[in-house]
Tab-separated table of C-alpha atoms in Angstrom:
chain	number	residue	atom	x	y	z
L	28	MET	CA	0.000	0.000	0.000
L	29	LYS	CA	1.227	3.459	-0.791
L	30	THR	CA	1.564	5.244	2.514
L	31	GLN	CA	3.814	5.860	5.450
L	32	ASN	CA	1.422	5.648	8.343
L	33	VAL	CA	3.529	6.260	11.416
L	34	SER	CA	4.170	9.868	10.386
L	35	ARG	CA	0.451	10.732	10.378
L	36	THR	CA	-0.070	9.238	13.851
L	37	VAL	CA	2.947	11.066	15.233
L	38	LEU	CA	1.907	14.389	13.683
L	39	ALA	CA	-1.307	14.256	15.696
L	40	ALA	CA	0.806	13.724	18.811
L	41	GLY	CA	2.862	16.790	17.900
L	42	VAL	CA	-0.222	18.962	17.519
L	43	GLY	CA	-1.413	17.678	20.889
L	44	ALA	CA	1.909	18.743	22.396
L	45	VAL	CA	1.252	22.297	21.221
L	46	LEU	CA	-2.199	22.188	22.787
L	47	ALA	CA	-0.492	21.071	25.982
L	48	ALA	CA	1.570	24.250	25.921
L	49	THR	CA	-1.408	26.542	25.340
L	50	ALA	CA	-4.443	25.036	27.103
L	51	LEU	CA	-5.083	26.300	30.621
L	52	LEU	CA	-7.403	25.112	33.385
L	53	TYR	CA	-9.830	27.935	32.797
L	54	VAL	CA	-12.764	26.619	34.821
L	55	PRO	CA	-12.651	28.454	38.184
L	56	GLU	CA	-14.315	25.616	40.105
L	57	LEU	CA	-11.028	23.711	39.898
L	58	VAL	CA	-9.063	26.500	41.589
L	59	GLY	CA	-9.505	26.384	45.356
L	60	GLN	CA	-13.286	26.753	45.591
L	61	GLY	CA	-14.788	24.023	47.719
L	62	PRO	CA	-14.338	20.257	47.453
L	63	PRO	CA	-13.219	18.900	44.101
L	64	ARG	CA	-15.852	17.576	41.741
L	65	PRO	CA	-15.412	15.316	38.718
L	66	PRO	CA	-14.072	17.380	35.808
L	67	GLY	CA	-16.345	18.127	32.886
L	68	PRO	CA	-15.482	17.491	29.230
L	69	ALA	CA	-13.684	20.810	28.631
L	70	GLU	CA	-11.759	20.379	31.871
L	71	ARG	CA	-10.785	16.835	30.936
L	72	ALA	CA	-9.424	18.087	27.609
L	73	ALA	CA	-7.371	20.762	29.367
L	74	ILE	CA	-6.060	18.280	31.937
L	75	ALA	CA	-5.066	15.842	29.181
L	76	ALA	CA	-3.351	18.652	27.265
L	77	HIS	CA	-1.318	19.665	30.301
L	78	ALA	CA	-0.147	16.061	30.633
L	79	GLY	CA	0.906	16.056	26.960
L	80	ALA	CA	-1.781	13.485	26.129
L	81	GLN	CA	-4.475	13.410	23.477
L	82	ALA	CA	-7.949	14.309	24.677
L	83	ALA	CA	-11.047	12.423	23.602
L	84	LEU	CA	-12.562	14.117	20.581
L	85	PRO	CA	-15.861	14.994	22.377
L	86	ASP	CA	-13.814	16.587	25.178
L	87	LEU	CA	-11.738	18.488	22.627
L	88	ALA	CA	-14.939	19.778	21.020
L	89	ALA	CA	-16.166	20.862	24.466
L	90	LEU	CA	-12.919	22.748	25.083
L	91	ILE	CA	-13.353	24.556	21.752
L	92	THR	CA	-16.923	25.537	22.649
L	93	ASP	CA	-15.796	26.674	26.098
L	94	ARG	CA	-13.078	28.948	24.685
L	95	GLU	CA	-15.352	30.338	21.968
L	96	THR	CA	-17.907	31.287	24.623
L	97	TRP	CA	-15.279	32.833	26.872
L	98	LEU	CA	-13.755	34.880	24.061
L	99	ARG	CA	-17.065	36.447	23.110
L	100	ALA	CA	-16.981	38.144	26.517
L	101	HIS	CA	-13.185	38.523	26.788
L	102	PRO	CA	-11.886	39.206	23.257
L	103	ASP	CA	-8.551	40.545	24.483
L	104	ASP	CA	-7.450	37.241	26.100
L	105	ASP	CA	-4.432	36.315	23.971
L	106	ALA	CA	-3.844	33.016	25.814
L	107	SER	CA	-7.385	31.835	25.097
L	108	TRP	CA	-7.036	32.728	21.419
L	109	ALA	CA	-3.811	30.691	21.282
L	110	ALA	CA	-5.443	27.742	23.049
L	111	LEU	CA	-8.443	27.901	20.700
L	112	GLY	CA	-6.185	27.962	17.630
L	113	ALA	CA	-4.193	24.955	18.871
L	114	ALA	CA	-7.410	23.055	19.601
L	115	TYR	CA	-8.782	23.769	16.114
L	116	THR	CA	-5.535	22.469	14.579
L	117	GLU	CA	-5.599	19.295	16.629
L	118	ARG	CA	-9.232	18.585	15.804
L	119	GLY	CA	-8.659	19.196	12.101
L	120	THR	CA	-5.668	16.856	12.093
L	121	ARG	CA	-7.422	14.084	13.971
L	122	ILE	CA	-10.616	14.071	11.919
L	123	GLY	CA	-9.141	15.169	8.574
L	124	ASP	CA	-11.323	18.277	8.329
L	125	VAL	CA	-9.350	21.043	6.606
L	126	ARG	CA	-12.073	23.592	7.466
L	127	ASP	CA	-10.622	23.810	10.964
L	128	TYR	CA	-7.297	25.123	9.664
L	129	PRO	CA	-8.497	28.609	8.578
L	130	ARG	CA	-10.270	28.901	11.945
L	131	ALA	CA	-7.031	28.015	13.685
L	132	GLU	CA	-5.093	30.580	11.663
L	133	ARG	CA	-7.561	33.368	12.507
L	134	ALA	CA	-7.464	32.534	16.209
L	135	LEU	CA	-3.662	32.370	16.361
L	136	LYS	CA	-3.205	35.634	14.460
L	137	ARG	CA	-5.722	37.279	16.781
L	138	SER	CA	-3.647	36.064	19.721
L	139	LEU	CA	-0.556	37.710	18.207
L	140	ALA	CA	-2.537	40.897	17.588
L	141	GLU	CA	-3.477	41.032	21.267
L	142	ARG	CA	0.047	40.197	22.389
L	143	PRO	CA	2.783	40.286	19.750
L	144	ALA	CA	5.655	37.828	19.555
L	145	ALA	CA	8.037	40.608	20.606
L	146	ARG	CA	6.212	40.759	23.940
L	147	GLY	CA	6.668	37.053	24.535
L	148	ASN	CA	3.647	35.394	22.939
L	149	VAL	CA	5.315	32.028	22.499
L	150	ASP	CA	2.061	30.040	22.553
L	151	ALA	CA	0.669	31.621	19.381
L	152	GLN	CA	3.975	31.058	17.582
L	153	LEU	CA	3.933	27.402	18.626
L	154	GLY	CA	0.391	27.141	17.353
L	155	LEU	CA	1.327	28.621	13.982
L	156	GLY	CA	4.204	26.144	13.705
L	157	ALA	CA	1.898	23.204	14.378
L	158	LEU	CA	-0.656	24.578	11.919
L	159	ALA	CA	2.006	24.911	9.201
L	160	GLY	CA	3.023	21.303	9.802
L	161	ALA	CA	-0.578	20.110	9.633
L	162	ARG	CA	-0.838	21.828	6.255
L	163	GLY	CA	2.433	20.309	5.034
L	164	ASP	CA	4.256	23.663	4.912
L	165	TRP	CA	7.441	22.333	6.443
L	166	ARG	CA	9.577	25.406	5.841
L	167	SER	CA	7.166	27.630	7.762
L	168	ALA	CA	6.842	25.020	10.500
L	169	LYS	CA	10.618	24.966	10.839
L	170	GLU	CA	10.809	28.780	10.999
L	171	TRP	CA	8.170	29.035	13.728
L	172	GLY	CA	9.663	26.166	15.707
L	173	GLU	CA	13.160	27.617	15.568
L	174	ARG	CA	11.867	31.028	16.670
L	175	VAL	CA	10.296	29.463	19.733
L	176	ARG	CA	13.401	27.395	20.463
L	177	LYS	CA	15.528	30.537	20.326
L	178	ALA	CA	13.162	32.494	22.589
L	179	ALA	CA	12.482	29.650	25.042
L	180	PRO	CA	14.950	26.776	24.479
L	181	ARG	CA	13.496	24.665	27.281
L	182	ARG	CA	9.900	24.884	26.000
L	183	TRP	CA	9.496	21.207	25.150
L	184	PRO	CA	6.401	21.479	22.846
L	185	ALA	CA	8.595	23.275	20.292
L	186	TYR	CA	10.500	20.088	19.586
L	187	PRO	CA	7.640	17.944	18.188
L	188	VAL	CA	6.938	20.819	15.764
L	189	LEU	CA	10.600	20.854	14.747
L	190	ILE	CA	10.818	17.069	14.433
L	191	ASP	CA	7.872	17.007	12.014
L	192	ALA	CA	9.331	19.913	10.037
L	193	TYR	CA	12.802	18.373	9.738
L	194	ASN	CA	11.334	15.031	8.670
L	195	GLY	CA	9.192	16.757	6.043
L	196	LEU	CA	12.254	18.560	4.696
L	197	GLY	CA	14.298	15.359	4.640
L	198	ASP	CA	16.742	16.560	7.319
L	199	TYR	CA	16.728	13.348	9.344
L	200	GLU	CA	19.899	14.194	11.243
L	201	ALA	CA	18.329	17.382	12.628
L	202	ALA	CA	15.156	15.452	13.453
L	203	GLY	CA	17.203	12.950	15.439
L	204	LYS	CA	18.937	15.708	17.417
L	205	ALA	CA	15.597	17.385	18.151
L	206	THR	CA	14.260	14.037	19.388
L	207	GLU	CA	17.206	13.673	21.749
L	208	LYS	CA	16.625	17.184	23.114
L	209	LEU	CA	12.927	16.457	23.604
L	210	GLY	CA	13.877	13.415	25.682
L	211	GLU	CA	16.066	15.596	27.885
L	212	LEU	CA	13.251	18.082	28.543
L	213	HIS	CA	10.168	15.911	28.886
L	214	ALA	CA	9.007	12.355	29.504
L	215	GLY	CA	5.952	10.307	28.688
L	216	ALA	CA	4.141	8.775	25.749
L	217	VAL	CA	4.745	11.682	23.374
L	218	VAL	CA	8.516	11.376	23.830
L	219	ARG	CA	8.585	7.621	23.325
L	220	ALA	CA	6.373	8.009	20.242
L	221	ARG	CA	8.910	10.401	18.778
L	222	ALA	CA	11.727	8.019	19.580
L	223	ALA	CA	9.835	5.216	17.814
L	224	GLN	CA	9.497	7.419	14.727
L	225	THR	CA	13.195	8.275	14.698
L	226	TYR	CA	14.276	4.642	15.113
L	227	ARG	CA	11.892	3.582	12.341
L	228	ASN	CA	13.308	6.200	9.975
L	229	ARG	CA	16.798	4.846	10.645
L	230	GLY	CA	15.732	1.250	10.014
L	231	TRP	CA	16.157	0.192	13.674
L	232	ARG	CA	13.045	-1.912	13.882
L	233	GLU	CA	13.569	-3.549	17.262
L	234	ASP	CA	14.285	-0.186	18.900
L	235	ALA	CA	11.242	1.368	17.232
L	236	ASP	CA	9.028	-1.429	18.520
L	237	ALA	CA	10.414	-1.128	22.056
L	238	ALA	CA	9.838	2.627	22.106
L	239	ALA	CA	6.295	2.188	20.788
L	240	LEU	CA	5.585	-0.343	23.552
L	241	ASP	CA	6.849	2.207	26.067
L	242	ALA	CA	4.431	4.758	24.593
L	243	VAL	CA	1.527	2.345	25.135
L	244	ALA	CA	2.532	1.828	28.774
L	245	LEU	CA	2.913	5.568	29.426
L	246	ALA	CA	-0.248	6.760	27.657
L	247	GLU	CA	-2.675	8.454	30.047
L	248	THR	CA	-5.946	8.723	28.128
L	249	ASP	CA	-7.917	6.315	25.989
L	250	ALA	CA	-7.250	8.510	22.947
L	251	GLU	CA	-3.505	8.475	23.580
L	252	LYS	CA	-3.511	4.724	24.248
L	253	ALA	CA	-5.388	4.133	20.997
L	254	ALA	CA	-2.825	6.213	19.084
L	255	SER	CA	-0.012	4.232	20.706
L	256	HIS	CA	-1.570	0.873	19.801
L	257	ALA	CA	-2.086	2.128	16.251
L	258	ARG	CA	1.603	2.997	16.090
L	259	LEU	CA	2.464	-0.569	17.110
L	260	GLY	CA	0.129	-1.813	14.401
L	261	ASP	CA	1.816	0.354	11.784
L	262	LEU	CA	5.238	-1.000	12.732
L	263	ALA	CA	3.993	-4.604	12.615
L	264	TRP	CA	2.418	-4.017	9.198
L	265	GLU	CA	5.572	-2.471	7.771
L	266	ARG	CA	7.590	-5.554	8.691
L	267	GLY	CA	5.004	-7.851	7.094
L	268	GLU	CA	3.294	-9.199	10.225
L	269	ALA	CA	-0.330	-8.639	9.236
L	270	ALA	CA	-1.915	-10.777	11.983
L	271	GLU	CA	0.016	-8.917	14.692
L	272	ALA	CA	-0.997	-5.619	13.105
L	273	VAL	CA	-4.684	-6.621	13.204
L	274	ALA	CA	-4.347	-7.400	16.923
L	275	SER	CA	-2.775	-3.999	17.684
L	276	TYR	CA	-5.377	-2.101	15.687
L	277	GLY	CA	-8.097	-4.107	17.411
L	278	ALA	CA	-6.739	-3.046	20.805
L	279	ALA	CA	-6.891	0.586	19.683
L	280	LEU	CA	-10.456	0.230	18.415
L	281	ARG	CA	-11.597	-1.293	21.697
L	282	LEU	CA	-10.492	1.945	23.356
L	283	VAL	CA	-11.758	4.355	20.679
L	284	ARG	CA	-14.392	2.647	18.566
L	285	ASP	CA	-14.011	4.868	15.488
L	286	HIS	CA	-10.261	5.526	15.616
L	287	GLY	CA	-9.524	6.454	12.010
L	288	PRO	CA	-5.845	5.399	11.696
L	289	SER	CA	-6.658	2.030	13.262
L	290	LEU	CA	-9.606	1.412	10.939
L	291	ALA	CA	-7.391	2.147	7.923
L	292	GLY	CA	-4.514	0.074	9.269
L	293	ARG	CA	-6.732	-2.904	10.026
L	294	ALA	CA	-8.292	-2.640	6.553
L	295	ARG	CA	-4.948	-3.028	4.780
L	296	ALA	CA	-3.850	-5.828	7.132
L	297	LEU	CA	-7.114	-7.729	6.641
L	298	ALA	CA	-6.694	-7.471	2.880
L	299	ALA	CA	-3.231	-9.011	3.242
L	300	LEU	CA	-4.774	-11.870	5.226
L	301	ASP	CA	-7.222	-12.577	2.368
L	302	ARG	CA	-10.248	-11.257	4.249
L	303	PRO	CA	-11.474	-8.815	1.586
L	304	ASP	CA	-15.047	-8.315	2.823
L	305	GLU	CA	-13.831	-7.259	6.265
L	306	ALA	CA	-11.154	-5.093	4.659
L	307	LEU	CA	-13.733	-3.245	2.560
L	308	ARG	CA	-15.930	-2.780	5.639
L	309	ASP	CA	-13.058	-1.149	7.515
L	310	TRP	CA	-12.040	0.984	4.546
L	311	ARG	CA	-15.561	2.372	4.273
L	312	ALA	CA	-15.551	3.172	7.993
L	313	ALA	CA	-12.077	4.716	7.830
L	314	LEU	CA	-12.959	6.998	4.909
L	315	ALA	CA	-16.135	8.111	6.680
L	316	ARG	CA	-14.171	8.851	9.845
L	317	LEU	CA	-10.815	10.149	8.551
L	318	PRO	CA	-10.819	10.804	4.784
L	319	LEU	CA	-7.094	11.308	4.207
L	320	PRO	CA	-5.792	11.349	0.603
L	321	GLU	CA	-3.484	8.364	1.140
L	322	TYR	CA	-6.401	6.341	2.508
L	323	VAL	CA	-8.551	7.163	-0.523
L	324	LEU	CA	-5.761	5.946	-2.825
L	325	GLU	CA	-5.196	2.734	-0.860
L	326	ALA	CA	-8.875	1.879	-0.760
L	327	GLY	CA	-9.175	2.510	-4.500
L	328	GLU	CA	-6.278	0.167	-5.237
L	329	LEU	CA	-7.858	-2.586	-3.152
L	330	TYR	CA	-11.106	-2.184	-5.100
L	331	GLU	CA	-9.117	-2.349	-8.359
L	332	ALA	CA	-7.239	-5.464	-7.237
L	333	MET	CA	-10.599	-7.094	-6.473
L	334	GLY	CA	-11.914	-6.286	-9.953
L	335	LEU	CA	-14.335	-3.609	-8.683
L	336	ASP	CA	-13.186	-1.119	-11.280
L	337	GLY	CA	-16.169	1.218	-11.002
L	338	ASP	CA	-15.683	1.677	-7.270
L	339	ALA	CA	-11.949	2.162	-7.799
L	340	ARG	CA	-12.505	4.862	-10.423
L	341	ALA	CA	-14.966	6.651	-8.121
L	342	LEU	CA	-12.360	6.825	-5.360
L	343	TYR	CA	-9.635	7.959	-7.745
L	344	GLU	CA	-11.919	10.736	-8.982
L	345	ARG	CA	-12.716	11.688	-5.395
L	346	LEU	CA	-9.000	12.062	-4.746
L	347	ARG	CA	-8.435	14.132	-7.882
L	348	THR	CA	-11.286	16.565	-7.225
L	349	GLY	CA	-11.220	16.844	-3.431
L	350	THR	CA	-9.836	19.620	-1.253
L	351	TRP	CA	-6.805	18.229	0.540
L	352	VAL	CA	-3.718	19.234	2.454
L	353	ARG	CA	-0.480	17.243	2.442
L	354	ALA	CA	-1.708	15.351	-0.605
L	355	GLU	CA	1.111	15.826	-3.126
L	356	VAL	CA	2.616	12.345	-2.710
L	357	ALA	CA	-0.771	10.604	-2.925
L	358	LEU	CA	-1.809	12.678	-5.943
L	359	GLY	CA	1.557	12.083	-7.611
L	360	LEU	CA	1.311	8.323	-7.171
L	361	LEU	CA	-2.293	8.416	-8.385
L	362	ASP	CA	-1.251	10.121	-11.627
L	363	ALA	CA	1.838	7.951	-12.021
L	364	ASP	CA	-0.095	4.675	-11.801
L	365	HIS	CA	-3.664	5.591	-12.766
L	366	GLY	CA	-3.483	8.773	-14.804
L	367	ASP	CA	-0.897	11.030	-16.415
L	368	PRO	CA	2.711	10.240	-15.349
L	369	ALA	CA	4.009	13.478	-16.905
L	370	ALA	CA	1.608	15.452	-14.705
L	371	ALA	CA	2.860	13.461	-11.711
L	372	VAL	CA	6.445	14.460	-12.528
L	373	THR	CA	5.466	18.132	-12.735
L	374	ARG	CA	3.607	17.995	-9.425
L	375	LEU	CA	6.353	16.194	-7.546
L	376	ARG	CA	9.181	18.292	-9.005
L	377	ALA	CA	7.356	21.333	-7.660
L	378	GLU	CA	7.139	19.680	-4.240
L	379	TRP	CA	10.860	18.914	-4.378
L	380	ALA	CA	11.612	22.524	-5.327
L	381	ARG	CA	9.697	23.670	-2.238
L	382	GLY	CA	12.339	21.883	-0.184
L	383	HIS	CA	10.093	18.958	0.727
L	384	ARG	CA	12.720	16.261	0.295
L	385	SER	CA	11.568	13.457	2.519
L	386	VAL	CA	12.081	9.862	1.451
L	387	ALA	CA	8.379	9.689	0.564
L	388	VAL	CA	8.696	12.569	-1.913
L	389	ALA	CA	11.947	11.161	-3.326
L	390	ASP	CA	10.344	7.751	-3.876
L	391	ALA	CA	7.210	9.183	-5.485
L	392	LEU	CA	9.206	11.464	-7.793
L	393	GLY	CA	11.485	8.622	-8.837
L	394	TRP	CA	8.496	6.411	-9.588
L	395	ALA	CA	6.756	9.151	-11.572
L	396	LEU	CA	9.884	9.691	-13.674
L	397	TYR	CA	10.100	5.963	-14.368
L	398	ARG	CA	6.439	5.789	-15.362
L	399	ALA	CA	7.001	8.809	-17.619
L	400	GLY	CA	9.774	6.942	-19.459
L	401	GLN	CA	12.793	8.471	-17.725
L	402	PRO	CA	14.305	5.585	-15.738
L	403	LYS	CA	17.849	6.981	-15.710
L	404	GLN	CA	16.724	10.151	-13.906
L	405	ALA	CA	14.366	8.093	-11.765
L	406	LEU	CA	17.152	5.976	-10.309
L	407	GLU	CA	18.779	8.973	-8.595
L	408	PHE	CA	15.628	9.607	-6.543
L	409	ALA	CA	14.949	5.916	-5.914
L	410	LYS	CA	18.429	5.555	-4.440
L	411	ARG	CA	17.844	8.547	-2.227
L	412	ALA	CA	14.607	7.021	-0.928
L	413	THR	CA	16.073	3.593	-0.193
L	414	ASP	CA	19.508	4.586	1.085
L	415	GLU	CA	18.328	6.813	3.940
L	416	GLY	CA	17.590	3.945	6.331
L	417	LEU	CA	13.829	3.421	6.293
L	418	ARG	CA	12.964	-0.154	5.308
L	419	SER	CA	10.004	0.148	2.968
L	420	ALA	CA	8.729	-2.651	0.749
L	421	LEU	CA	7.165	-0.093	-1.606
L	422	PHE	CA	10.394	1.883	-1.992
L	423	ALA	CA	12.401	-1.302	-2.635
L	424	TYR	CA	9.875	-2.422	-5.265
L	425	HIS	CA	9.987	0.928	-7.054
L	426	ARG	CA	13.783	0.895	-7.142
L	427	GLY	CA	13.858	-2.693	-8.401
L	428	GLU	CA	11.525	-1.932	-11.299
L	429	ILE	CA	13.541	1.140	-12.253
L	430	GLU	CA	16.749	-0.919	-12.254
L	431	ARG	CA	15.065	-3.615	-14.312
L	432	ALA	CA	14.154	-1.012	-16.930
L	433	LEU	CA	17.827	-0.002	-17.049
L	434	GLU	CA	18.842	-3.673	-17.444
L	435	LEU	CA	20.663	-3.635	-14.103
L	436	HIS	CA	19.485	-7.148	-13.500
L	437	GLY	CA	21.492	-7.968	-10.385
L	438	PRO	CA	20.430	-4.897	-8.362
L	439	ALA	CA	16.887	-5.203	-9.727
L	440	ARG	CA	16.620	-8.816	-8.573
L	441	ARG	CA	17.989	-7.876	-5.157
L	442	HIS	CA	15.603	-4.983	-4.528
L	443	LEU	CA	12.508	-6.745	-5.854
L	444	ALA	CA	13.244	-9.733	-3.648
L	445	GLU	CA	13.871	-7.388	-0.725
L	446	ALA	CA	10.429	-5.832	-1.165
L	447	LEU	CA	8.797	-9.244	-0.875
L	448	ARG	CA	11.025	-10.179	2.043
L	449	ILE	CA	10.094	-7.015	3.980
L	450	ASN	CA	6.358	-7.450	3.407
L	451	PRO	CA	5.162	-10.012	0.843
L	452	ARG	CA	1.682	-8.408	0.747
L	453	PHE	CA	2.713	-4.748	0.804
L	454	SER	CA	0.195	-3.758	-1.897
L	455	PRO	CA	-2.754	-5.621	-3.437
L	456	LEU	CA	-1.749	-4.316	-6.871
L	457	LEU	CA	2.043	-4.157	-6.734
L	458	ALA	CA	3.063	-7.161	-4.616
L	459	PRO	CA	1.895	-9.623	-7.329
L	460	LYS	CA	3.831	-7.590	-9.896
L	461	ALA	CA	6.941	-7.773	-7.741
L	462	ALA	CA	6.650	-11.568	-7.607
L	463	GLU	CA	6.209	-11.721	-11.387
L	464	ALA	CA	9.258	-9.512	-11.926
L	465	VAL	CA	11.431	-11.702	-9.696
L	466	ALA	CA	10.292	-14.778	-11.615
L	467	ALA	CA	10.984	-13.082	-14.957
L	468	LEU	CA	14.528	-12.196	-13.892
L	469	GLY	CA	15.148	-15.803	-12.882
L	470	GLU	CA	17.964	-17.093	-10.737
L	471	PRO	CA	21.261	-15.226	-10.822
L	472	SER	CA	23.834	-16.668	-13.201
L	473	ASP	CA	26.748	-18.656	-11.753
L	474	GLU	CA	29.052	-16.973	-14.261
L	475	LEU	CA	30.856	-13.900	-13.011
L	476	PRO	CA	30.422	-10.642	-14.921
L	477	ARG	CA	33.180	-10.043	-17.492
L	478	GLU	CA	34.792	-7.259	-15.465
L	479	LEU	CA	35.138	-9.567	-12.436
L	480	ARG	CA	36.580	-12.594	-14.239
L	481	PRO	CA	40.286	-13.339	-13.486
L	482	GLU	CA	42.682	-13.018	-16.405
L	483	LYS	CA	43.712	-16.349	-17.952
L	484	PRO	CA	47.453	-17.116	-17.436
L	485	GLU	CA	49.601	-17.498	-20.556
L	486	LYS	CA	50.054	-21.124	-21.581
L	487	ALA	CA	53.455	-22.439	-20.408
L	488	GLU	CA	55.803	-23.784	-23.176
L	489	ASN	CA	56.842	-27.464	-23.082
L	490	PRO	CA	60.305	-27.587	-21.364
L	491	GLU	CA	61.711	-30.171	-23.861
L	492	ARG	CA	60.549	-28.105	-26.826
L	493	LYS	CA	62.054	-24.992	-25.214
L	494	ALA	CA	65.488	-26.751	-24.847
L	495	GLU	CA	65.449	-27.969	-28.484
L	496	LYS	CA	64.665	-24.441	-29.646
L	497	ALA	CA	67.564	-22.971	-27.652
L	498	GLU	CA	70.032	-25.596	-29.072
L	499	ALA	CA	68.955	-24.812	-32.643
L	500	GLU	CA	69.514	-21.097	-32.080
L	501	LYS	CA	73.091	-21.781	-30.980
L	502	VAL	CA	73.806	-23.427	-34.362
L	503	SER	CA	71.938	-21.178	-36.782
L	504	GLY	CA	71.111	-18.079	-34.762
L	505	PRO	CA	67.672	-16.881	-33.878
L	506	ALA	CA	64.879	-17.915	-36.180
L	507	ALA	CA	63.829	-15.256	-38.677
L	508	PRO	CA	60.358	-13.883	-38.193
L	509	GLU	CA	57.683	-15.377	-40.348
L	510	PRO	CA	56.620	-13.200	-43.300
L	511	PRO	CA	53.194	-11.631	-42.932
L	512	ARG	CA	50.365	-13.623	-44.354
L	513	ALA	CA	48.453	-12.277	-47.272
């Protein structure tokens, strides 16, 4: 399947970290007035945010309503505007509703109008960084995050914003350093989730799994626990363990019944286990709950693999005509495989020129170039995608097919086989093609390539013949050279 799922789950955790920095316990009943009472929904969301945990979506909605009501009476409260903007961004990210992003931008800019950055409004700047990341504007996210880090270097919520931005820009070394700094400043599920992401990007699968297990143990709310189980499911899926992935997604869905990333993850894992009816059921639920562009593409390819071409075309058209953010990779792969490869190249070159040079963009651009008939140029980007450290069956398959087109049969065989070794059911459409390509290439030849063959030694002359020749030369002198043949 054509997606990198851990990054989406972790982005939501990063947005939640910004909400943790901005949300306050606004309800006065919690502040020294009489015996404590059970917190209400808005209070629960604020408490979860202060712990760095994800709030339940109904509680998050209650917090938004609470701040909107408060601000109608207190429009000069910059902290409440910042908290409202961060909450809008988190809700938009977690339910895939881009309409929340303009609301977030208005609230955060209003916060800065009430209290400018020069007067220390760090919360609004953090919120704008998280919003830029949610929109896929990694350069702006980096700029906002680095401003906050400079102004308040020990403000830990700045680091999830920076980690997402560095990953989006393809600066994995900087992302790793930011992850280490986050671990020095804070503890808990959000930190271990970031560590799992960093280890995964480096190809350290055992470490990534251990960190993700830590995140499950440290999660404090059902929403955060569900996200942590989904992360474990993503890691299991990426290493080809579909049954284990289904179990992890199931654990998440028992905590949050309509958890979108877990519905999508379980759908792809069920398809790999040859349970197509259940997979289609989960895809329908996932797209109703969290209609992300990569999910629309994946669901369409499953329909196509099952011969349901009409349903597949409807989903592809939905992807082409919808209003999306962070959709360039999904749209590029859609055009490369199911539309106009030249248009895919144009789209993805523009993304590359914007500085968005993650392994996902490199892979998609390489594949689009190959599909557009430019395999030599494609190989440069395919190498960049596969050499960074992330072990991706899709990336290995793409590189193998590009090498096969260039008649680099040894490397092609190796990378195609690697794709199937990483995850033999990585895509309902492409995994069968990878198996066919390996079979077409056949077994490697026992004969070494010409450039690696040892030089043949000159044939030694018979010693007796050599002695007779020397004796004859003593009598008559050296033999005259033979005349050239006509």
